[in-house]
Coordinates of C-alpha atoms in Angstrom, one line a residue:
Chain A
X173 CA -2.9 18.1 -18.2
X174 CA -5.2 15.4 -18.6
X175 CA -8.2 15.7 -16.8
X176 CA -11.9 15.8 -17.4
X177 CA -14.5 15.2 -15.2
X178 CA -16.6 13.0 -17.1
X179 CA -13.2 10.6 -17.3
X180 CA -12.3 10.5 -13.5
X181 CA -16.1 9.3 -12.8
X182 CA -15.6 6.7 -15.1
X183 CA -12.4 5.7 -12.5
X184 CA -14.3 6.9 -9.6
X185 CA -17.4 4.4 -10.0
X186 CA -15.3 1.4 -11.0
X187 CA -13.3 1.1 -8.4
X188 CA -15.9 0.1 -5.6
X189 CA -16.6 -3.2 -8.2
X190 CA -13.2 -3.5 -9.0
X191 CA -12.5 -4.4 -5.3
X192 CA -15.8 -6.3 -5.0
X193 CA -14.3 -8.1 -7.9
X194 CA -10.7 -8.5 -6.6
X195 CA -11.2 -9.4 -2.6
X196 CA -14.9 -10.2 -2.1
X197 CA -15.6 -14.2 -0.8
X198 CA -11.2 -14.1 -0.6
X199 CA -9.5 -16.2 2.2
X200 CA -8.0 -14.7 4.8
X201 CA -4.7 -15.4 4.0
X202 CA -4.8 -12.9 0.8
X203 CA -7.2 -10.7 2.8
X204 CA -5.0 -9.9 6.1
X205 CA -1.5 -10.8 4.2
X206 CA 0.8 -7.5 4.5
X207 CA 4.5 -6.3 3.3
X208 CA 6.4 -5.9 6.6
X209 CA 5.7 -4.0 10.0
X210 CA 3.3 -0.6 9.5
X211 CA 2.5 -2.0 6.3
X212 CA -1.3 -2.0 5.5
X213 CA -3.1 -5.2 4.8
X214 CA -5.9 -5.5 1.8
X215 CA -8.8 -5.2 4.1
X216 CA -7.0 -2.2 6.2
X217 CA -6.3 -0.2 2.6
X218 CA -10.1 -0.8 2.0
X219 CA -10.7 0.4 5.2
X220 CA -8.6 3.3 4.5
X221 CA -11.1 4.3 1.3
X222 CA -13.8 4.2 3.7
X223 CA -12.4 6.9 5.5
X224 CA -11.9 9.1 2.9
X225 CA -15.0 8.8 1.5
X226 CA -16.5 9.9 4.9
X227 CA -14.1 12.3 6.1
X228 CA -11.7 13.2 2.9
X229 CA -12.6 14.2 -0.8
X230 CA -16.5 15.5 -0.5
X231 CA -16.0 17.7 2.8
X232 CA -12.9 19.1 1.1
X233 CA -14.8 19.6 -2.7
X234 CA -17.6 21.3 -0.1
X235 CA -15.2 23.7 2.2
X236 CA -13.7 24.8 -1.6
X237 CA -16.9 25.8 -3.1
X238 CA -18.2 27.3 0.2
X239 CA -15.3 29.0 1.6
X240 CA -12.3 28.7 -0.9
X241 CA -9.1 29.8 0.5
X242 CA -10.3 31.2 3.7
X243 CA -10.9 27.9 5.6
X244 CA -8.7 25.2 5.7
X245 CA -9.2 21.5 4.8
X246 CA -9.5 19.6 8.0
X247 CA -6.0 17.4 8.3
X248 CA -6.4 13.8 7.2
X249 CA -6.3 10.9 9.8
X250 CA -4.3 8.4 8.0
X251 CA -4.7 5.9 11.0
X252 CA -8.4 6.2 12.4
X253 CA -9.1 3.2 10.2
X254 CA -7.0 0.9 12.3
X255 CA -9.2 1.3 15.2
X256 CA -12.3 -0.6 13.9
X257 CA -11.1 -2.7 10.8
X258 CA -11.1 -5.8 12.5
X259 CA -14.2 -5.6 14.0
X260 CA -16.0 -5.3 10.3
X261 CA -15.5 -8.1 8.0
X262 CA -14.4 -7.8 4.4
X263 CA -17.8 -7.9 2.5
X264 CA -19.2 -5.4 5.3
X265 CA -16.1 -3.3 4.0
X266 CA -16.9 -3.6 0.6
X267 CA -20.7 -2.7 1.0
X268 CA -20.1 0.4 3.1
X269 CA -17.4 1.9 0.3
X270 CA -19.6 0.7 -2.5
X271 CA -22.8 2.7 -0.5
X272 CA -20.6 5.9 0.5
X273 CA -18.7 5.9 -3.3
X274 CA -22.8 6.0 -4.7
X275 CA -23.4 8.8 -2.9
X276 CA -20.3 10.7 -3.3
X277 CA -20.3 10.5 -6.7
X278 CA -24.2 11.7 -6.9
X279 CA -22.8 14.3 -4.4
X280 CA -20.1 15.2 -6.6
X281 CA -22.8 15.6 -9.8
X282 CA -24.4 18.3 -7.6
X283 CA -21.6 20.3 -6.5
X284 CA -19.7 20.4 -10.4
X285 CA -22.1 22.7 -11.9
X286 CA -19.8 24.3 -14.6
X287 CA -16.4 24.0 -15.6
X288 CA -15.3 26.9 -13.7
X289 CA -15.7 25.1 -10.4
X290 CA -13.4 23.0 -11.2
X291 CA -11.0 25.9 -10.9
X292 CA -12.5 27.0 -7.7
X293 CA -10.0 27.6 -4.8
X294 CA -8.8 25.9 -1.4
X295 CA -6.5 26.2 1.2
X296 CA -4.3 22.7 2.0
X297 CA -3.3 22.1 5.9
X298 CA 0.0 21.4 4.2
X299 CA 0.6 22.4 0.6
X300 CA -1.2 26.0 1.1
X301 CA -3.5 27.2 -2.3
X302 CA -4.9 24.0 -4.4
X303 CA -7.6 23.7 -7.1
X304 CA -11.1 21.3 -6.9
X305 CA -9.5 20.4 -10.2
X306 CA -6.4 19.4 -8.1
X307 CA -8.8 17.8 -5.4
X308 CA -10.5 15.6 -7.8
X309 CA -7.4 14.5 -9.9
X310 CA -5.9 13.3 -6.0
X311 CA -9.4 11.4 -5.5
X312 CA -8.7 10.0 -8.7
X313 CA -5.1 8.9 -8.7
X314 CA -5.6 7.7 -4.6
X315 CA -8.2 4.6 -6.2
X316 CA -5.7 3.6 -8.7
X317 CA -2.3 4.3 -5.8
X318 CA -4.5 2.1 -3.7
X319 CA -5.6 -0.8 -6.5
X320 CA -2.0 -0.8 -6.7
X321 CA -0.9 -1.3 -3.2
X322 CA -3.6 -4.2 -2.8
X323 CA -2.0 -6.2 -5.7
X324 CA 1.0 -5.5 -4.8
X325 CA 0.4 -6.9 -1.2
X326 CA -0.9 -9.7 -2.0
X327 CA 1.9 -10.5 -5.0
X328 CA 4.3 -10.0 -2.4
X329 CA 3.1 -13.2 -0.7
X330 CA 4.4 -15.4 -3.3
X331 CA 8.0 -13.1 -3.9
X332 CA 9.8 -16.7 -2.6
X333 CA 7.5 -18.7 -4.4
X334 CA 8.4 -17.7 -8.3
X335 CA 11.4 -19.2 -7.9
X336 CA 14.0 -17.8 -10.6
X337 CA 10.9 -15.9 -12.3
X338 CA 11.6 -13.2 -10.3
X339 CA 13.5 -11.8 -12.4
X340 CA 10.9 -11.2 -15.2
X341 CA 8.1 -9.7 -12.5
X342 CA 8.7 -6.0 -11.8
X343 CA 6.5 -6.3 -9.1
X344 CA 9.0 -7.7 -7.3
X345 CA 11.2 -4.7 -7.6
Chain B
X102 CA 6.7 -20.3 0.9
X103 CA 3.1 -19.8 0.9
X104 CA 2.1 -21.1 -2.4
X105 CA -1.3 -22.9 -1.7
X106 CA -3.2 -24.4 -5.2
X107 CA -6.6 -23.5 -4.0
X108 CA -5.2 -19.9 -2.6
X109 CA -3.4 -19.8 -6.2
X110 CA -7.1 -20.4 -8.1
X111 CA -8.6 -17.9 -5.8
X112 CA -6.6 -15.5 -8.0
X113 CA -6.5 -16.9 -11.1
X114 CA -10.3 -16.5 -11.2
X115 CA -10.6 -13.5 -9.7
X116 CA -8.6 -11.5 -12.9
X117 CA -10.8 -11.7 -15.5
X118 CA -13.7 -10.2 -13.2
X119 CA -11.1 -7.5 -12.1
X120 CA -10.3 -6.6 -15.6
X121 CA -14.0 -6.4 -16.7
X122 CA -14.8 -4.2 -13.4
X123 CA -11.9 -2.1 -14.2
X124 CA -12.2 -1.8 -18.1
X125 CA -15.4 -2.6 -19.2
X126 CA -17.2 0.8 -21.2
X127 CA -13.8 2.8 -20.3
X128 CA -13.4 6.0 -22.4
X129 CA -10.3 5.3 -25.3
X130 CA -8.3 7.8 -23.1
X131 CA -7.7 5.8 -20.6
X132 CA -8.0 1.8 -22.5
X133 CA -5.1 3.5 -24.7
X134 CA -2.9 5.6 -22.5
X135 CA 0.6 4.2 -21.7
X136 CA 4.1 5.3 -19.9
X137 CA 6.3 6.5 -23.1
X138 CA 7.0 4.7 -25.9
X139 CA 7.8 1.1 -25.7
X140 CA 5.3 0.7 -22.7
X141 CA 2.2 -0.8 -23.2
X142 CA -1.6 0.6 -22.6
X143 CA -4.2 -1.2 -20.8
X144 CA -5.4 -2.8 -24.0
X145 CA -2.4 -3.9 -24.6
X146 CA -1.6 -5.4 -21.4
X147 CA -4.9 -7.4 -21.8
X148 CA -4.0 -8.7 -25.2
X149 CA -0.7 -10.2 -23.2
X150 CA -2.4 -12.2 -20.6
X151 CA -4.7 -13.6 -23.6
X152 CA -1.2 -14.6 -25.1
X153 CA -0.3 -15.9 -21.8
X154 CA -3.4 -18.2 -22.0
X155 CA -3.0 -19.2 -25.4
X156 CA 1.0 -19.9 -25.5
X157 CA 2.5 -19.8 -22.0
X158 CA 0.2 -21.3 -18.8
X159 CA -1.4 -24.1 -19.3
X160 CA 0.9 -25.5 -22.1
X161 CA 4.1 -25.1 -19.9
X162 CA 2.7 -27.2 -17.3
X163 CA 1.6 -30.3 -19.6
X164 CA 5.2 -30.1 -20.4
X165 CA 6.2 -30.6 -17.1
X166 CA 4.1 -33.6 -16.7
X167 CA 4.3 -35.2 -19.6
X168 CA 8.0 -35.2 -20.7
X169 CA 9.4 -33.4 -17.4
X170 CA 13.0 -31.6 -18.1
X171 CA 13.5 -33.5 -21.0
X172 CA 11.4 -31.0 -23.1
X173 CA 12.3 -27.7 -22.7
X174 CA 9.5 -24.9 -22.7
X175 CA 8.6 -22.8 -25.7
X176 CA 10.5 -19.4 -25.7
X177 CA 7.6 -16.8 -25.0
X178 CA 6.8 -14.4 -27.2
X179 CA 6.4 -11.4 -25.1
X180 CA 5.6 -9.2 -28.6
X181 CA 3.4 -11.3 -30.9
X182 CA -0.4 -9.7 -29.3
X183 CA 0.9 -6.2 -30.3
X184 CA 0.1 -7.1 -33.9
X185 CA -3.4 -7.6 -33.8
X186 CA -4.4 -6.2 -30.4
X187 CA -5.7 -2.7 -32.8
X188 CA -8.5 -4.9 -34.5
X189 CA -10.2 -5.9 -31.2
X190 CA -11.9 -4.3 -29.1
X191 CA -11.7 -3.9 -25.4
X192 CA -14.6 -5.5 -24.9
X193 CA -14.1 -8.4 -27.6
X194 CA -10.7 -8.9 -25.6
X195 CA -12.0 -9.0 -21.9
X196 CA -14.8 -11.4 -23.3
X197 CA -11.8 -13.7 -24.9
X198 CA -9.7 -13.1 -21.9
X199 CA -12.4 -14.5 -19.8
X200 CA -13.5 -17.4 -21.8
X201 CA -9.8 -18.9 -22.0
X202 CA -9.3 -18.5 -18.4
X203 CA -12.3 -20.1 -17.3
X204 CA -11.4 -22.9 -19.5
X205 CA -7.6 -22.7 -18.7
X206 CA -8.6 -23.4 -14.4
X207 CA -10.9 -26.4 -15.4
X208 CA -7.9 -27.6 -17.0
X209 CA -5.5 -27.0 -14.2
X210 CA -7.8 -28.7 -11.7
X211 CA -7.9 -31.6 -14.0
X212 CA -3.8 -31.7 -14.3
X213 CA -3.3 -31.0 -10.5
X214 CA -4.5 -34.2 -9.3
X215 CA -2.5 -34.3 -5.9
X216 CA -0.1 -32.5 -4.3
X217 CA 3.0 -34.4 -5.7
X218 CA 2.3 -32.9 -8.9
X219 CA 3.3 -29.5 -8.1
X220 CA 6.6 -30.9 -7.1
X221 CA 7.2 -31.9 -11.0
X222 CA 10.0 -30.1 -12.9
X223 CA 10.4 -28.7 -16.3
X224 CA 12.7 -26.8 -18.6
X225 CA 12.8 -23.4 -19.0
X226 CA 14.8 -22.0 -21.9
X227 CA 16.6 -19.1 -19.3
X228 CA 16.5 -20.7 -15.9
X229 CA 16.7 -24.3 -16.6
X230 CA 15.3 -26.6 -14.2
X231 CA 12.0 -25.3 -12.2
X232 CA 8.9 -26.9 -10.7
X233 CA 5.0 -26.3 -11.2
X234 CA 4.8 -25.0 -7.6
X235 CA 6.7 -22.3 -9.1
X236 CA 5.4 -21.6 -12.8
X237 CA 1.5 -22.0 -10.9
X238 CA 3.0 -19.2 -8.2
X239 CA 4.5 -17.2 -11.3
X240 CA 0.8 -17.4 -13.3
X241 CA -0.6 -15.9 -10.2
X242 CA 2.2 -12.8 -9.6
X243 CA 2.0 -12.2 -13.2
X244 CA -1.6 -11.2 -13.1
X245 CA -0.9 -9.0 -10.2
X246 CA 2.1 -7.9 -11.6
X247 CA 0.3 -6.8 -14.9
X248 CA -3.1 -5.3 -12.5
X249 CA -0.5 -3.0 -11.0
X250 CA 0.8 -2.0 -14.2
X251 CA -2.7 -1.1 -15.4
X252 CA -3.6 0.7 -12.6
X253 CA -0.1 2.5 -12.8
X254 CA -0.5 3.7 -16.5
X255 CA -3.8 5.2 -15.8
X256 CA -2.6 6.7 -13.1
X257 CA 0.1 8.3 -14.7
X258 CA -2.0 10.7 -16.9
X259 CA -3.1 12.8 -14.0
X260 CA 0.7 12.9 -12.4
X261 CA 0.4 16.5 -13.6
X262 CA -2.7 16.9 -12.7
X263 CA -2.8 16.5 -9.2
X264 CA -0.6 19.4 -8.4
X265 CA 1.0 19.1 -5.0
X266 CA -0.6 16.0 -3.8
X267 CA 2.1 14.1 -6.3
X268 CA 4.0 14.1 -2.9
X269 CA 1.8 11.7 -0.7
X270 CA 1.0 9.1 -4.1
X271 CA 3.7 6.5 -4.1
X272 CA 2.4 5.3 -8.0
X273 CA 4.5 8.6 -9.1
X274 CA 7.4 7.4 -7.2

């Protein structure tokens, strides 16, 4: 076991300018570029972070420290984003997440008071009992899956492209 | 093929910028994590793309142009930053790291000077013959390539962490 809370804020800020960095003033070729039918595009994956920062990690951190095991976490819509991402452009994307990230994390300040939250109780639509310790460590580990899935995405674009170098990029695997 | 030169330096420019968002001030834990022995940590990985600045990029393609297949590439060494990557720090290498490609894409944009060039061929001391299109779409994928990696070693210290949710993160896959 690896975590500590001080740590996964360090990953938890970052990643807002990490994708500011990565896909702000990007063409739309990279932006809307995606691996294959269902898959998620790099603006729909941001979009996808939006929604858990509005509907995901806080209101679950909140239902564990209010209620614990005796009110389940609301299930996850993994498919609400769809609905509006292409009305919102990318940098309206990336200001929303950086805005609702700022305040989540001061949010989260608030709510960790001691170490023993951080072993405080909930109850899982799906996997039953789970820790905030659990909770955060997924919040965590989601940013980087994420980071991940946008590079990938876009590396994908140029699979054809490398020529016999494919065979030295594991991204390609 | 989608390989477009200005699409490629959208990229190329954006990495540095990633890397400082993502790793700038990071606690050791995470700058010097990796996946089991043999595997590299973040630092690490950064200490390979300065290599790749150095030895591999830009020197590959003034092979191509000047002497074409006639000259075969420089076998790359994939090992050499690993012996003084401990003496540097983070932030000494994402300042180098930044510097040599900034320099590195004012050279390319010099060297590319129409589209014919990316048709030229070189040697390469495994695959033989293969063209700038391809080592330019290769410089590109191998910054993603190693941003997924990163993202994927950090990741991995909380695969324990996270408890049930290990089930709905493809990184632990």
């Amino acid at each position: 076991m690896n975590f500590k809370i001080e740590e996964a804020i360090e990953i938890l800020e970052r990643t807002p300018k990490v994708l500011h960095a990565l896909l702000g003033g990007l063409s739309l070729n990279w932006i809307d570029c995606h691996e294959g039918d269902g898959t998620w595009s790099p603006k729909e994956v941001l979009a996808h972070l939006i929604e858990g920062e509005n509907e995901d990690w806080i209101k679950r951190l909140e239902l564990c420290i209010e209620h614990g095991v005796n009110k389940p976490f609301k299930p996850f819509d993994r498919f609400s984003h769809l609905q509006y991402v292409n009305k919102k452009t990318m940098e309206e994307l990336l200001n929303t997440f950086s805005e609702l990230r700022y305040n989540n994390i001061l949010r989260l300040n608030q709510l960790i008071t001691s170490p023993k939250t951080l072993e405080l109780k909930g109850r899982h639509p799906d996997f039953g009992t789970v820790t905030v310790k659990e909770l955060l460590a997924t919040w965590v580990s989601h940013d980087l899956n994420h980071i991940v899935q946008i590079n990938r995405t876009m590396a994908n674009r140029y699979r054809d492209d490398v020529g016999p170098w494919i065979e030295y990029l594991g991204i390609y695997r």
